Amino acid sequence: MSDTRPGGGSSSDDARTLRTEHRTTRKAVTAAAIGNATEWYDFGVYSYLAVTIGVVFYPSQSGGVQLIATFTTFAAAFLVRPLGGMFFGPLGDRIGRKHVLAFTMLLMAVSTFAIGLIPSADTIGIAAPILLLLARMTQGFSTGGEYGGATTFIAEYAPDKRRGFLSSWLEFGTFSGYIGGAGLVTLLTLFLGDETMLAWGWRIPFLLALPLGAIGLYLRIKLEETPVFDQNTDGFAKDTGGARRKGQLRETILEQGHAILLCLGLVMVFNVNNYMVTAYLPTYLDASLGYSTTMGLVATLGAMVFMLSTVTLVGRASDRVGRRPILFSGCLFAIVLSLPAFWLLQRENLWAVAFGVVVLAITLVHFSGAAPSALPAFFPTKVRYGALAISFNISVSLFGGTTPLISESLVQATGNLYSPAWLLMIAGVIGAVVVWRMPESAGRPLPGAPVIPVPEKVVRGASPAPPRPRNGEDSEWRSPGGNVRRLPSESD
């Protein structure tokens, strides 16, 4: 197996070193994670309100058709995600990661808030589902630039030997946002009741997205640009004369063909597992198995809490044993444990159902802990945001966002309650092939980026000792943001 990087080799900056600060890195991780939390807050709300949304916006249809229509609207948002990736990704490689991530945060919060303002179909007829579709597609467009940018942002701040751990906090934000949205829906359902939720209570979680987004926007605006992007001289940003290098689309897509294929496959197995648990499972337990709505919500929420408590441990483990062993274990679990997990879900026993959900969560957390640090390492700095955003969102739109729709359609068409398990198993086989072919990236610099060592601990109030210049020269370099310094290595 080759260790050749699919990004196309190293740059001259690989021989240099970037020294980052703990405080700045923590701020970067926090801001990126909060943005992801806002995105997944909406997913948690939408998934847990799928039945209610079907009644509000498609009242004339039967229960099964309502679910199909609701998940079709859910999937439609993913169909425009590649457009968002193609727009925001290359833009982030030109003007910087920070500015693009601030805008996607704003657009995402506003579009989620707008869903809470749409009148029901009983009030405005066919315009209601049309407006819902438009709001969801706006969410999808903004999200197209979110995850690829957030993973890039953290990866370009993180020390090489801690990239797995720090990047896993992005998924900590994912689970936090989902738990927040799903937990709020659960509490509202318990306290308001089904009738009040159907009348107006369902709007509350969507309306709360605006203040949450405002907090994330503030944090992102206050951030500095990533040091790796700042020091990169081979990118597509305008030079001092206002000129821009040509050929960005060719270098972003055509010259990254092998890396994009690997990224597509890894994202596929990650997101089929992800959306099976986070988007489809509550509806499967409720509509397909006939459990109470509350039981389905609580069981899935418990799985999310489990993943919240373990995802950073998996990220840390990927720094120690490598990304590939962790990801391969997740693929193996998907192949071997999916059928037993769905068998447990059908036992009509609370503890069996809970254990089945946890088995699916154990599989998913392997990908959630290791994938955020593995994905940015496929691409070099100058095209990282664009290539990752495009390939990530194409894969998500084809395989992730359609998972609830395909799963529910298979169950209704065949009557086989194990159909979703077979879908997970197929994804696991494809993922195993991808992991076998991908290079190991743990503990190594990103392609086209300098070495980023773990920052030294600095005693509060004390100034760090300046680097010792060689040959009487002052070798220190500081970025325009002043948050990092780059030092020549001994090979310079």
Tab-separated table of C-alpha atoms in Angstrom:
chain	number	residue	atom	x	y	z
A	1	MET	CA	0.000	0.000	0.000
A	2	SER	CA	1.345	3.336	-1.003
A	3	ASP	CA	1.894	6.206	1.341
A	4	THR	CA	1.975	8.655	-1.542
A	5	ARG	CA	-0.300	11.557	-0.837
A	6	PRO	CA	-3.230	11.928	-3.233
A	7	GLY	CA	-2.903	15.702	-3.015
A	8	GLY	CA	-0.098	15.826	-5.478
A	9	GLY	CA	3.087	16.003	-3.417
A	10	SER	CA	4.551	18.523	-1.040
A	11	SER	CA	5.409	22.137	-1.421
A	12	SER	CA	8.535	23.954	-0.502
A	13	ASP	CA	6.826	24.996	2.713
A	14	ASP	CA	6.893	21.407	3.963
A	15	ALA	CA	10.438	22.072	5.191
A	16	ARG	CA	9.231	24.845	7.489
A	17	THR	CA	7.469	24.855	10.790
A	18	LEU	CA	4.443	26.805	12.028
A	19	ARG	CA	4.220	27.496	15.758
A	20	THR	CA	0.622	28.016	16.890
A	21	GLU	CA	-0.808	29.214	20.201
A	22	HIS	CA	-3.106	27.134	22.418
A	23	ARG	CA	-5.575	29.954	22.904
A	24	THR	CA	-5.971	30.781	19.220
A	25	THR	CA	-6.355	27.118	18.294
A	26	ARG	CA	-9.044	26.635	20.958
A	27	LYS	CA	-10.967	29.619	19.594
A	28	ALA	CA	-10.776	28.231	16.070
A	29	VAL	CA	-12.026	24.798	17.143
A	30	THR	CA	-14.851	26.311	19.206
A	31	ALA	CA	-16.069	28.589	16.420
A	32	ALA	CA	-16.029	25.794	13.838
A	33	ALA	CA	-17.813	23.378	16.169
A	34	ILE	CA	-20.556	25.882	17.025
A	35	GLY	CA	-21.264	26.418	13.344
A	36	ASN	CA	-21.606	22.690	12.843
A	37	ALA	CA	-23.824	22.532	15.928
A	38	THR	CA	-26.179	25.061	14.349
A	39	GLU	CA	-26.397	22.994	11.175
A	40	TRP	CA	-27.160	19.806	13.064
A	41	TYR	CA	-29.553	21.505	15.431
A	42	ASP	CA	-31.754	21.947	12.365
A	43	PHE	CA	-31.304	18.308	11.342
A	44	GLY	CA	-32.257	17.119	14.809
A	45	VAL	CA	-35.349	19.291	14.826
A	46	TYR	CA	-36.413	18.309	11.309
A	47	SER	CA	-35.849	14.586	11.865
A	48	TYR	CA	-37.735	14.505	15.153
A	49	LEU	CA	-40.596	16.532	13.682
A	50	ALA	CA	-40.819	14.517	10.448
A	51	VAL	CA	-44.271	13.114	11.251
A	52	THR	CA	-45.586	16.520	12.392
A	53	ILE	CA	-44.143	18.314	9.366
A	54	GLY	CA	-45.818	15.740	7.113
A	55	VAL	CA	-49.224	16.515	8.654
A	56	VAL	CA	-48.722	20.316	8.592
A	57	PHE	CA	-47.462	20.610	5.022
A	58	TYR	CA	-49.026	17.534	3.337
A	59	PRO	CA	-52.366	17.106	5.169
A	60	SER	CA	-54.298	15.482	2.312
A	61	GLN	CA	-51.959	12.493	2.004
A	62	SER	CA	-51.870	9.203	3.883
A	63	GLY	CA	-49.351	8.691	6.684
A	64	GLY	CA	-46.878	6.762	4.521
A	65	VAL	CA	-47.074	9.271	1.677
A	66	GLN	CA	-46.629	12.134	4.162
A	67	LEU	CA	-43.378	10.586	5.370
A	68	ILE	CA	-42.146	10.063	1.820
A	69	ALA	CA	-42.999	13.696	0.984
A	70	THR	CA	-41.283	14.945	4.149
A	71	PHE	CA	-38.110	12.968	3.447
A	72	THR	CA	-38.207	14.039	-0.200
A	73	THR	CA	-38.121	17.646	0.998
A	74	PHE	CA	-35.322	16.653	3.365
A	75	ALA	CA	-33.400	15.072	0.484
A	76	ALA	CA	-34.001	18.063	-1.824
A	77	ALA	CA	-31.796	20.206	0.409
A	78	PHE	CA	-28.965	17.786	-0.241
A	79	LEU	CA	-29.384	17.964	-3.992
A	80	VAL	CA	-28.301	21.629	-3.961
A	81	ARG	CA	-25.412	21.049	-1.570
A	82	PRO	CA	-22.938	20.382	-4.410
A	83	LEU	CA	-23.886	23.782	-5.846
A	84	GLY	CA	-23.079	25.344	-2.492
A	85	GLY	CA	-19.810	23.422	-2.385
A	86	MET	CA	-18.873	24.555	-5.881
A	87	PHE	CA	-19.623	28.160	-4.963
A	88	PHE	CA	-18.296	28.476	-1.414
A	89	GLY	CA	-15.387	25.995	-1.620
A	90	PRO	CA	-13.317	27.674	-4.373
A	91	LEU	CA	-14.291	31.034	-2.899
A	92	GLY	CA	-12.731	29.947	0.399
A	93	ASP	CA	-9.509	29.094	-1.450
A	94	ARG	CA	-9.469	32.597	-2.943
A	95	ILE	CA	-10.571	34.971	-0.174
A	96	GLY	CA	-9.921	32.820	2.887
A	97	ARG	CA	-11.723	30.318	5.081
A	98	LYS	CA	-12.881	32.772	7.752
A	99	HIS	CA	-15.050	35.072	5.593
A	100	VAL	CA	-16.839	32.233	3.813
A	101	LEU	CA	-17.603	30.405	7.056
A	102	ALA	CA	-19.088	33.576	8.557
A	103	PHE	CA	-21.451	33.967	5.591
A	104	THR	CA	-22.558	30.309	5.574
A	105	MET	CA	-23.314	30.635	9.283
A	106	LEU	CA	-25.579	33.628	8.657
A	107	LEU	CA	-27.399	32.081	5.699
A	108	MET	CA	-27.984	28.814	7.524
A	109	ALA	CA	-29.453	30.470	10.628
A	110	VAL	CA	-31.784	32.730	8.636
A	111	SER	CA	-33.133	29.921	6.442
A	112	THR	CA	-33.793	27.688	9.460
A	113	PHE	CA	-35.572	30.557	11.209
A	114	ALA	CA	-37.703	31.087	8.103
A	115	ILE	CA	-39.156	27.557	8.313
A	116	GLY	CA	-40.752	28.488	11.628
A	117	LEU	CA	-42.609	31.358	9.937
A	118	ILE	CA	-44.207	29.392	7.059
A	119	PRO	CA	-48.024	29.085	7.363
A	120	SER	CA	-49.524	25.596	7.188
A	121	ALA	CA	-50.983	24.028	4.048
A	122	ASP	CA	-54.466	24.455	5.527
A	123	THR	CA	-53.834	28.224	5.506
A	124	ILE	CA	-52.067	28.912	2.203
A	125	GLY	CA	-52.454	25.631	0.324
A	126	ILE	CA	-49.766	24.448	-2.090
A	127	ALA	CA	-47.616	27.502	-1.322
A	128	ALA	CA	-46.757	26.008	2.082
A	129	PRO	CA	-44.785	22.964	0.865
A	130	ILE	CA	-43.222	25.116	-1.878
A	131	LEU	CA	-41.933	27.631	0.694
A	132	LEU	CA	-40.697	24.760	2.870
A	133	LEU	CA	-38.816	23.359	-0.103
A	134	LEU	CA	-37.243	26.753	-0.874
A	135	ALA	CA	-36.140	27.191	2.753
A	136	ARG	CA	-34.654	23.702	2.822
A	137	MET	CA	-32.797	24.303	-0.447
A	138	THR	CA	-31.362	27.544	0.947
A	139	GLN	CA	-30.179	25.576	3.963
A	140	GLY	CA	-28.617	23.023	1.655
A	141	PHE	CA	-26.833	25.681	-0.378
A	142	SER	CA	-25.300	27.279	2.722
A	143	THR	CA	-24.398	23.917	4.213
A	144	GLY	CA	-22.526	23.129	1.001
A	145	GLY	CA	-19.786	25.459	2.195
A	146	GLU	CA	-20.026	24.656	5.895
A	147	TYR	CA	-18.595	21.224	6.666
A	148	GLY	CA	-15.733	21.308	4.160
A	149	GLY	CA	-14.764	24.755	5.408
A	150	ALA	CA	-15.054	23.837	9.073
A	151	THR	CA	-12.906	20.704	8.730
A	152	THR	CA	-10.361	22.680	6.706
A	153	PHE	CA	-10.327	25.455	9.286
A	154	ILE	CA	-9.629	23.157	12.221
A	155	ALA	CA	-7.148	21.006	10.308
A	156	GLU	CA	-5.089	24.044	9.300
A	157	TYR	CA	-4.866	25.216	12.912
A	158	ALA	CA	-4.314	21.839	14.582
A	159	PRO	CA	-0.850	20.468	15.429
A	160	ASP	CA	-0.086	17.430	13.277
A	161	LYS	CA	0.017	15.028	16.213
A	162	ARG	CA	-3.306	16.284	17.647
A	163	ARG	CA	-5.299	16.814	14.460
A	164	GLY	CA	-7.505	13.783	15.061
A	165	PHE	CA	-8.447	14.876	18.568
A	166	LEU	CA	-9.059	18.526	17.714
A	167	SER	CA	-10.950	17.744	14.499
A	168	SER	CA	-13.233	15.347	16.368
A	169	TRP	CA	-14.579	18.346	18.291
A	170	LEU	CA	-16.311	19.300	15.058
A	171	GLU	CA	-18.422	16.165	15.446
A	172	PHE	CA	-18.803	16.951	19.128
A	173	GLY	CA	-20.529	20.088	17.834
A	174	THR	CA	-22.584	17.912	15.477
A	175	PHE	CA	-23.885	15.730	18.277
A	176	SER	CA	-24.379	18.691	20.612
A	177	GLY	CA	-26.480	20.485	18.018
A	178	TYR	CA	-28.478	17.381	17.211
A	179	ILE	CA	-29.054	16.604	20.883
A	180	GLY	CA	-30.064	20.204	21.482
A	181	GLY	CA	-32.581	20.169	18.639
A	182	ALA	CA	-33.893	16.670	19.290
A	183	GLY	CA	-33.972	17.205	23.054
A	184	LEU	CA	-35.942	20.419	22.651
A	185	VAL	CA	-38.492	18.687	20.416
A	186	THR	CA	-38.802	15.847	22.943
A	187	LEU	CA	-39.361	18.222	25.857
A	188	LEU	CA	-41.866	20.312	23.920
A	189	THR	CA	-43.758	17.160	22.921
A	190	LEU	CA	-43.899	15.984	26.539
A	191	PHE	CA	-45.027	19.331	27.971
A	192	LEU	CA	-47.227	20.674	25.157
A	193	GLY	CA	-48.725	17.445	23.865
A	194	ASP	CA	-49.259	16.283	20.295
A	195	GLU	CA	-52.174	18.605	19.528
A	196	THR	CA	-50.387	21.783	20.616
A	197	MET	CA	-47.217	20.716	18.829
A	198	LEU	CA	-49.238	20.205	15.661
A	199	ALA	CA	-50.971	23.579	16.042
A	200	TRP	CA	-47.968	25.827	16.733
A	201	GLY	CA	-45.407	24.203	19.041
A	202	TRP	CA	-43.391	22.766	16.155
A	203	ARG	CA	-42.378	26.306	15.159
A	204	ILE	CA	-40.496	27.081	18.376
A	205	PRO	CA	-37.319	25.038	17.664
A	206	PHE	CA	-36.943	26.577	14.200
A	207	LEU	CA	-37.361	30.124	15.509
A	208	LEU	CA	-34.648	29.568	18.128
A	209	ALA	CA	-32.094	28.922	15.370
A	210	LEU	CA	-31.652	32.649	14.810
A	211	PRO	CA	-30.140	33.575	18.220
A	212	LEU	CA	-28.013	30.410	18.133
A	213	GLY	CA	-26.717	31.394	14.714
A	214	ALA	CA	-26.002	34.935	15.897
A	215	ILE	CA	-23.666	33.558	18.573
A	216	GLY	CA	-21.827	31.405	16.038
A	217	LEU	CA	-21.570	34.322	13.605
A	218	TYR	CA	-20.037	36.563	16.272
A	219	LEU	CA	-17.418	33.957	17.159
A	220	ARG	CA	-16.457	33.407	13.537
A	221	ILE	CA	-16.162	37.094	12.763
A	222	LYS	CA	-13.713	37.486	15.661
A	223	LEU	CA	-11.413	34.736	14.364
A	224	GLU	CA	-8.148	35.189	12.502
A	225	GLU	CA	-7.476	33.435	9.209
A	226	THR	CA	-5.783	30.031	9.393
A	227	PRO	CA	-1.978	30.261	9.521
A	228	VAL	CA	-1.607	27.654	6.787
A	229	PHE	CA	-3.724	29.726	4.375
A	230	ASP	CA	-1.925	32.939	5.395
A	231	GLN	CA	1.532	31.581	4.625
A	232	ASN	CA	0.600	29.745	1.436
A	233	THR	CA	2.107	31.503	-1.587
A	234	ASP	CA	0.927	28.981	-4.167
A	235	GLY	CA	-2.814	29.628	-3.855
A	236	PHE	CA	-5.473	31.469	-5.821
A	237	ALA	CA	-5.790	34.615	-3.706
A	238	LYS	CA	-5.219	37.909	-5.508
A	239	ASP	CA	-1.695	39.257	-5.355
A	240	THR	CA	-0.829	42.819	-4.405
A	241	GLY	CA	-1.542	43.918	-7.984
A	242	GLY	CA	-5.051	42.481	-7.911
A	243	ALA	CA	-4.243	39.639	-10.321
A	244	ARG	CA	-5.407	36.088	-9.750
A	245	ARG	CA	-3.862	32.839	-10.923
A	246	LYS	CA	-5.772	31.001	-13.630
A	247	GLY	CA	-6.809	27.371	-13.719
A	248	GLN	CA	-8.448	27.035	-10.303
A	249	LEU	CA	-11.262	24.783	-11.518
A	250	ARG	CA	-8.820	22.500	-13.345
A	251	GLU	CA	-6.498	22.186	-10.341
A	252	THR	CA	-9.396	21.762	-7.924
A	253	ILE	CA	-11.185	18.982	-9.787
A	254	LEU	CA	-9.240	17.472	-12.676
A	255	GLU	CA	-5.841	17.287	-10.968
A	256	GLN	CA	-7.368	15.877	-7.770
A	257	GLY	CA	-9.253	13.018	-9.429
A	258	HIS	CA	-7.809	10.164	-7.344
A	259	ALA	CA	-8.144	12.066	-4.062
A	260	ILE	CA	-11.715	13.071	-4.905
A	261	LEU	CA	-12.687	9.438	-5.538
A	262	LEU	CA	-11.268	8.410	-2.160
A	263	CYS	CA	-13.056	11.316	-0.491
A	264	LEU	CA	-16.363	10.408	-2.174
A	265	GLY	CA	-16.140	6.835	-0.915
A	266	LEU	CA	-15.179	7.722	2.638
A	267	VAL	CA	-17.905	10.349	2.894
A	268	MET	CA	-20.424	7.861	1.512
A	269	VAL	CA	-19.908	5.222	4.202
A	270	PHE	CA	-19.677	7.921	6.879
A	271	ASN	CA	-22.918	9.612	5.904
A	272	VAL	CA	-25.040	6.559	5.156
A	273	ASN	CA	-24.359	5.508	8.750
A	274	ASN	CA	-24.764	9.075	9.966
A	275	TYR	CA	-28.159	9.791	8.432
A	276	MET	CA	-29.456	6.319	9.163
A	277	VAL	CA	-29.028	7.007	12.882
A	278	THR	CA	-29.663	10.732	13.061
A	279	ALA	CA	-32.357	11.255	10.415
A	280	TYR	CA	-34.162	7.976	9.775
A	281	LEU	CA	-34.048	5.963	12.983
A	282	PRO	CA	-36.676	7.960	14.949
A	283	THR	CA	-39.158	7.566	12.082
A	284	TYR	CA	-38.282	3.882	11.613
A	285	LEU	CA	-39.014	3.146	15.260
A	286	ASP	CA	-42.257	5.142	15.146
A	287	ALA	CA	-43.807	4.548	11.726
A	288	SER	CA	-42.340	1.163	10.713
A	289	LEU	CA	-42.138	-0.661	14.047
A	290	GLY	CA	-45.090	0.994	15.750
A	291	TYR	CA	-43.332	2.096	18.915
A	292	SER	CA	-44.508	5.224	20.661
A	293	THR	CA	-43.116	8.492	19.372
A	294	THR	CA	-41.558	9.199	22.757
A	295	MET	CA	-39.771	5.833	22.866
A	296	GLY	CA	-38.259	6.370	19.431
A	297	LEU	CA	-37.136	9.871	20.298
A	298	VAL	CA	-35.599	8.931	23.639
A	299	ALA	CA	-33.795	5.847	22.276
A	300	THR	CA	-32.167	7.803	19.475
A	301	LEU	CA	-31.352	10.680	21.783
A	302	GLY	CA	-29.606	8.259	24.134
A	303	ALA	CA	-27.440	7.033	21.274
A	304	MET	CA	-26.469	10.609	20.482
A	305	VAL	CA	-25.474	11.216	24.095
A	306	PHE	CA	-23.306	8.089	23.935
A	307	MET	CA	-21.556	9.353	20.796
A	308	LEU	CA	-21.142	12.810	22.315
A	309	SER	CA	-19.248	11.282	25.229
A	310	THR	CA	-16.981	9.080	23.090
A	311	VAL	CA	-16.278	10.914	19.812
A	312	THR	CA	-13.271	12.880	21.065
A	313	LEU	CA	-11.835	9.684	22.578
A	314	VAL	CA	-12.014	8.084	19.148
A	315	GLY	CA	-10.388	11.194	17.649
A	316	ARG	CA	-7.561	10.957	20.160
A	317	ALA	CA	-7.164	7.243	19.414
A	318	SER	CA	-6.821	8.029	15.702
A	319	ASP	CA	-3.798	10.202	16.551
A	320	ARG	CA	-2.172	7.256	18.296
A	321	VAL	CA	-3.026	4.235	16.133
A	322	GLY	CA	-3.826	6.001	12.845
A	323	ARG	CA	-6.953	7.023	10.927
A	324	ARG	CA	-7.067	3.871	8.797
A	325	PRO	CA	-7.424	1.309	11.619
A	326	ILE	CA	-10.251	3.319	13.200
A	327	LEU	CA	-12.088	3.823	9.907
A	328	PHE	CA	-11.634	0.195	8.865
A	329	SER	CA	-13.090	-0.949	12.190
A	330	GLY	CA	-16.145	1.207	11.522
A	331	CYS	CA	-16.592	-0.378	8.085
A	332	LEU	CA	-16.221	-3.870	9.559
A	333	PHE	CA	-18.792	-3.100	12.255
A	334	ALA	CA	-21.245	-1.850	9.597
A	335	ILE	CA	-20.876	-5.109	7.690
A	336	VAL	CA	-21.088	-7.452	10.671
A	337	LEU	CA	-23.367	-5.688	13.171
A	338	SER	CA	-26.088	-4.016	11.087
A	339	LEU	CA	-28.370	-7.052	10.815
A	340	PRO	CA	-28.064	-7.911	14.539
A	341	ALA	CA	-28.761	-4.268	15.411
A	342	PHE	CA	-31.981	-4.176	13.374
A	343	TRP	CA	-32.961	-7.561	14.803
A	344	LEU	CA	-32.678	-6.043	18.282
A	345	LEU	CA	-34.761	-3.032	17.249
A	346	GLN	CA	-37.658	-5.357	16.407
A	347	ARG	CA	-37.700	-7.239	19.737
A	348	GLU	CA	-40.422	-5.015	21.284
A	349	ASN	CA	-38.359	-4.684	24.434
A	350	LEU	CA	-37.053	-1.340	25.647
A	351	TRP	CA	-33.597	-2.633	26.579
A	352	ALA	CA	-33.215	-4.592	23.346
A	353	VAL	CA	-34.170	-1.526	21.329
A	354	ALA	CA	-31.770	0.650	23.310
A	355	PHE	CA	-28.942	-1.839	22.799
A	356	GLY	CA	-29.663	-2.038	19.061
A	357	VAL	CA	-29.466	1.734	18.766
A	358	VAL	CA	-26.187	1.807	20.709
A	359	VAL	CA	-24.696	-0.815	18.365
A	360	LEU	CA	-25.462	1.461	15.418
A	361	ALA	CA	-24.014	4.397	17.364
A	362	ILE	CA	-20.763	2.496	18.056
A	363	THR	CA	-20.362	1.944	14.323
A	364	LEU	CA	-21.043	5.596	13.507
A	365	VAL	CA	-18.696	7.042	16.125
A	366	HIS	CA	-15.724	5.383	14.411
A	367	PHE	CA	-16.340	7.579	11.384
A	368	SER	CA	-17.292	10.658	13.361
A	369	GLY	CA	-14.072	10.497	15.372
A	370	ALA	CA	-11.597	9.861	12.545
A	371	ALA	CA	-13.098	11.192	9.298
A	372	PRO	CA	-12.933	14.952	10.075
A	373	SER	CA	-9.141	14.763	10.295
A	374	ALA	CA	-8.734	12.291	7.417
A	375	LEU	CA	-10.744	14.239	4.827
A	376	PRO	CA	-8.700	17.498	4.695
A	377	ALA	CA	-5.517	15.427	4.330
A	378	PHE	CA	-6.601	14.273	0.881
A	379	PHE	CA	-5.935	17.690	-0.685
A	380	PRO	CA	-3.161	20.343	-0.833
A	381	THR	CA	-3.608	23.777	0.719
A	382	LYS	CA	-4.313	25.759	-2.435
A	383	VAL	CA	-7.406	23.676	-3.348
A	384	ARG	CA	-8.262	22.056	-0.008
A	385	TYR	CA	-11.468	23.954	0.753
A	386	GLY	CA	-12.809	23.730	-2.809
A	387	ALA	CA	-11.930	20.101	-3.548
A	388	LEU	CA	-13.168	18.914	-0.161
A	389	ALA	CA	-16.407	20.929	-0.300
A	390	ILE	CA	-17.238	19.729	-3.813
A	391	SER	CA	-16.455	16.039	-3.285
A	392	PHE	CA	-17.966	15.958	0.222
A	393	ASN	CA	-21.261	17.472	-0.885
A	394	ILE	CA	-21.600	15.394	-4.044
A	395	SER	CA	-21.245	12.277	-1.924
A	396	VAL	CA	-23.586	13.537	0.793
A	397	SER	CA	-26.249	14.549	-1.736
A	398	LEU	CA	-26.121	11.175	-3.505
A	399	PHE	CA	-25.808	8.868	-0.516
A	400	GLY	CA	-26.308	10.720	2.774
A	401	GLY	CA	-29.348	12.943	2.362
A	402	THR	CA	-31.171	10.259	0.376
A	403	THR	CA	-30.616	7.575	3.048
A	404	PRO	CA	-33.918	8.256	4.913
A	405	LEU	CA	-35.845	8.402	1.636
A	406	ILE	CA	-34.292	5.214	0.222
A	407	SER	CA	-34.663	3.349	3.523
A	408	GLU	CA	-38.326	4.248	3.960
A	409	SER	CA	-39.080	3.541	0.291
A	410	LEU	CA	-37.456	0.098	0.527
A	411	VAL	CA	-39.372	-0.758	3.687
A	412	GLN	CA	-42.695	0.270	2.154
A	413	ALA	CA	-42.008	-1.331	-1.245
A	414	THR	CA	-40.723	-4.684	0.048
A	415	GLY	CA	-42.237	-4.896	3.509
A	416	ASN	CA	-38.798	-6.060	4.695
A	417	LEU	CA	-37.871	-4.332	7.946
A	418	TYR	CA	-34.204	-5.338	7.455
A	419	SER	CA	-33.831	-3.289	4.253
A	420	PRO	CA	-32.010	-0.417	6.042
A	421	ALA	CA	-29.487	-2.901	7.461
A	422	TRP	CA	-28.585	-4.145	3.992
A	423	LEU	CA	-28.019	-0.560	2.929
A	424	LEU	CA	-25.540	-0.109	5.806
A	425	MET	CA	-23.744	-3.325	4.918
A	426	ILE	CA	-23.263	-2.318	1.270
A	427	ALA	CA	-21.884	1.039	2.412
A	428	GLY	CA	-19.513	-0.774	4.781
A	429	VAL	CA	-18.079	-2.924	1.982
A	430	ILE	CA	-17.436	0.105	-0.237
A	431	GLY	CA	-15.918	1.995	2.695
A	432	ALA	CA	-13.539	-0.862	3.493
A	433	VAL	CA	-12.172	-0.774	-0.064
A	434	VAL	CA	-11.654	2.992	0.183
A	435	VAL	CA	-9.845	2.767	3.526
A	436	TRP	CA	-7.606	0.024	2.142
A	437	ARG	CA	-6.595	2.343	-0.717
A	438	MET	CA	-6.168	5.604	1.203
A	439	PRO	CA	-2.826	6.741	2.704
A	440	GLU	CA	-2.309	7.164	6.425
A	441	SER	CA	-2.274	10.823	7.496
A	442	ALA	CA	-2.035	10.655	11.295
A	443	GLY	CA	0.889	12.623	12.738
A	444	ARG	CA	1.912	14.005	9.342
A	445	PRO	CA	1.661	17.521	7.883
A	446	LEU	CA	-1.204	18.309	5.557
A	447	PRO	CA	-0.226	18.215	1.858
A	448	GLY	CA	1.300	21.539	0.850
A	449	ALA	CA	1.490	22.705	4.472
A	450	PRO	CA	4.417	23.095	6.874
A	451	VAL	CA	4.906	21.022	9.990
A	452	ILE	CA	2.741	22.178	12.917
A	453	PRO	CA	4.167	20.865	16.212
A	454	VAL	CA	2.231	20.727	19.474
A	455	PRO	CA	2.558	24.186	21.078
A	456	GLU	CA	4.717	24.412	24.152
A	457	LYS	CA	2.995	25.241	27.410
A	458	VAL	CA	3.533	28.848	28.347
A	459	VAL	CA	3.297	29.999	31.966
A	460	ARG	CA	0.727	32.765	32.346
A	461	GLY	CA	2.397	36.140	32.488
A	462	ALA	CA	5.646	34.860	31.027
A	463	SER	CA	6.825	35.516	27.507
A	464	PRO	CA	7.960	32.529	25.427
A	465	ALA	CA	11.645	32.473	24.641
A	466	PRO	CA	12.368	33.654	21.102
A	467	PRO	CA	13.817	31.090	18.701
A	468	ARG	CA	17.566	30.987	18.417
A	469	PRO	CA	18.649	32.364	15.030
A	470	ARG	CA	21.181	30.414	13.005
A	471	ASN	CA	24.315	31.878	11.480
A	472	GLY	CA	23.629	35.231	13.030
A	473	GLU	CA	20.354	35.609	11.117
A	474	ASP	CA	16.941	36.434	12.524
A	475	SER	CA	14.950	33.417	11.367
A	476	GLU	CA	11.579	34.193	12.919
A	477	TRP	CA	8.566	34.720	10.672
A	478	ARG	CA	5.181	35.995	11.823
A	479	SER	CA	1.928	35.758	9.952
A	480	PRO	CA	-0.066	38.915	9.167
A	481	GLY	CA	-2.513	37.890	11.922
A	482	GLY	CA	0.280	37.675	14.464
A	483	ASN	CA	-1.041	34.412	15.923
A	484	VAL	CA	1.659	32.088	14.577
A	485	ARG	CA	5.296	32.120	13.663
A	486	ARG	CA	7.102	29.968	11.166
A	487	LEU	CA	10.617	28.759	11.821
A	488	PRO	CA	13.014	27.223	9.319
A	489	SER	CA	13.816	23.588	10.016
A	490	GLU	CA	17.294	22.181	10.075
A	491	SER	CA	16.923	21.182	6.422
A	492	ASP	CA	16.625	24.821	5.285
